[in-house]
Amino acid sequence: MADDVLFEFLHMEMVSHIYKDQASRGEMDKDRATCVSTLEGMGFRVGQGLIERFTKDSPSFKDDLDVMKFICKDFWINVFRKQIDNLRTNHQGTYVLQDNKFALLTQFSSGKQYLEEAPKYLAYSCGLVRGALSNLGMDCVVTAEISLMASCKFQVVIQKI
Amino acid sequence: MSRQSNRTTDSKKMNSELFTLTYGALVTQLCKDYENDEEVNKQLDKMGYNIGVRLIEDFLARSSVGRCQDFRETADVIAKVAFKMYLGITPSVTNWSPAGDEFSLILESNPLVDFVELPDNHSSLVYSNLLCGVLRGALEMVQMAVDVKFAQDTLRGDNVTEIRMKFIKRIEENLPAGDE
């Protein structure tokens, strides 16, 4: 039973390593975008695996909204130890999940100082959500934005084929 | 080959899977980024070190252990308190060297390697090398220089996982010049 704190430390170190690594490889045009997509890709595979473990024995979901509610409640509780605070949708495939005290950002000091750096720490989680949804049959694009420290919004846009 | 374990919706267990899977994704990414296993082992050790120097503070804050009197006590605290607290396992402390400066931690099971199989082309990869770095970094922050490495690894066919820890020296606290 790994303590929650271990994941947080590992995540912090992963982000730090990926960014340091890209910088040292000297390709300056390979900037934040690559780092973000690397982290997002890692989260994607983990999300796929996690959702399989979580939903192994549960019945299938009625519709997309049901899936999103599962993500907001059970998935978020298992992964980030709390529920999503607010779910909004336009009923046309776009969902916004708001977490007012995102577990991976609580260690940052509040205020505007580190807002610029925060997206680095959201990339992995976006991947987690995208991976989870992908294995539930929903292809989507997940982005995150943050306007106030520790409170962030994940936007899920379902790709209609 | 995934290990059959009883499925409970215990959230602590789910959390350990998050950690295990994340670690797996990290090792996979490192293998992609670096050409050879030795380099990956080094990176894992470095990352573990960075985590260890911070984890020790978390550990000291959560547990109420005081200063250890000697290396034997350190070994016991690592095995019985730290490993239990963070990984939920209690390795046994054995194989003390005659001088009392080297010992082994025997792990019957290693939570990091749940769901993991090493492919043939990565036979010299020390998958759990992060742990060595963590132990090294944490102990350095409490003034102990140690050498940590894996002696046996279930992923490479051994029966148990064995971590060998050797005490090198006590790190003297350097006071800035001119301080009384």
Short mmCIF file of C-alpha atoms in Angstrom, two decimals, chain A residues 1-7 9-14 16-18 20-21 25 38 42-43 45-46 49-50 53-54 56-57 77-81 124 128, chain B residues 5 7 10-19 21-23 25-26 28-30 32-34 43 47 50-51 54-55 58 62 85-88 115 130:
data_model
loop_
_atom_site.label_atom_id
_atom_site.label_comp_id
_atom_site.label_asym_id
_atom_site.label_seq_id
_atom_site.Cartn_x
_atom_site.Cartn_y
_atom_site.Cartn_z
CA MET A 1 0.00 0.00 0.00
CA ALA A 2 2.09 2.89 -1.21
CA ASP A 3 1.50 6.07 0.59
CA ASP A 4 -0.06 8.92 -1.41
CA VAL A 5 2.96 11.01 -0.76
CA LEU A 6 5.18 8.64 -2.74
CA PHE A 7 3.18 9.31 -5.88
CA PHE A 9 7.17 12.91 -4.92
CA LEU A 10 7.57 10.66 -7.92
CA HIS A 11 5.39 12.94 -10.04
CA MET A 12 7.37 16.03 -9.00
CA GLU A 13 10.63 14.32 -9.84
CA MET A 14 9.30 13.07 -13.17
CA SER A 16 11.61 17.97 -13.12
CA HIS A 17 13.55 15.25 -14.94
CA ILE A 18 11.66 15.51 -18.23
CA LYS A 20 15.88 19.08 -17.32
CA ASP A 21 16.46 16.34 -19.84
CA ARG A 25 19.72 17.70 -25.00
CA THR A 38 5.85 13.24 -23.12
CA MET A 42 2.90 8.63 -19.85
CA GLY A 43 -0.33 9.60 -18.14
CA ARG A 45 -0.92 4.68 -20.67
CA VAL A 46 -1.28 4.72 -16.91
CA GLY A 49 -4.33 0.61 -17.12
CA LEU A 50 -5.93 2.17 -14.05
CA ARG A 53 -8.50 -2.17 -12.80
CA PHE A 54 -11.21 0.09 -11.43
CA LYS A 56 -13.27 -4.68 -14.02
CA ASP A 57 -16.32 -5.77 -12.13
CA ILE A 77 -11.43 9.88 -5.41
CA ASN A 78 -9.24 6.88 -6.07
CA VAL A 79 -6.54 8.84 -7.81
CA PHE A 80 -6.64 12.28 -6.19
CA ARG A 81 -8.37 11.47 -2.93
CA TYR A 124 0.36 14.00 -16.59
CA LEU A 128 -4.56 10.06 -17.03
CA SER B 5 -4.59 -10.42 -6.21
CA ARG B 7 -9.81 -7.18 -5.96
CA ASP B 10 -9.90 -0.28 -1.08
CA SER B 11 -8.72 3.11 -2.15
CA LYS B 12 -5.33 2.64 -0.56
CA LYS B 13 -4.74 -0.31 -2.81
CA MET B 14 -5.85 1.66 -5.84
CA ASN B 15 -3.43 4.36 -4.89
CA SER B 16 -0.55 1.93 -4.79
CA GLU B 17 -1.46 0.88 -8.30
CA LEU B 18 -1.27 4.48 -9.40
CA PHE B 19 2.26 4.64 -8.02
CA LEU B 21 1.88 2.07 -12.92
CA THR B 22 3.38 5.56 -12.92
CA TYR B 23 6.77 4.11 -12.03
CA ALA B 25 5.59 4.43 -17.32
CA LEU B 26 8.64 6.32 -16.09
CA THR B 28 9.56 2.77 -20.02
CA GLN B 29 10.09 6.41 -20.96
CA LEU B 30 13.68 6.34 -19.68
CA LYS B 32 13.13 5.04 -24.76
CA ASP B 33 15.20 8.13 -24.04
CA TYR B 34 18.49 6.45 -23.20
CA GLN B 43 19.05 8.11 -14.08
CA MET B 47 15.94 10.60 -9.49
CA ASN B 50 16.33 13.69 -5.41
CA ILE B 51 13.22 12.07 -3.99
CA ARG B 54 12.87 15.25 0.43
CA LEU B 55 11.22 12.06 1.57
CA ASP B 58 8.27 13.65 5.35
CA ARG B 62 5.29 11.39 10.30
CA MET B 85 4.99 3.30 6.06
CA TYR B 86 5.61 3.92 2.39
CA LEU B 87 5.42 0.59 0.66
CA GLY B 88 3.43 -1.48 3.12
CA PHE B 115 2.53 -6.35 -13.36
CA LEU B 130 14.96 4.28 -7.77
#
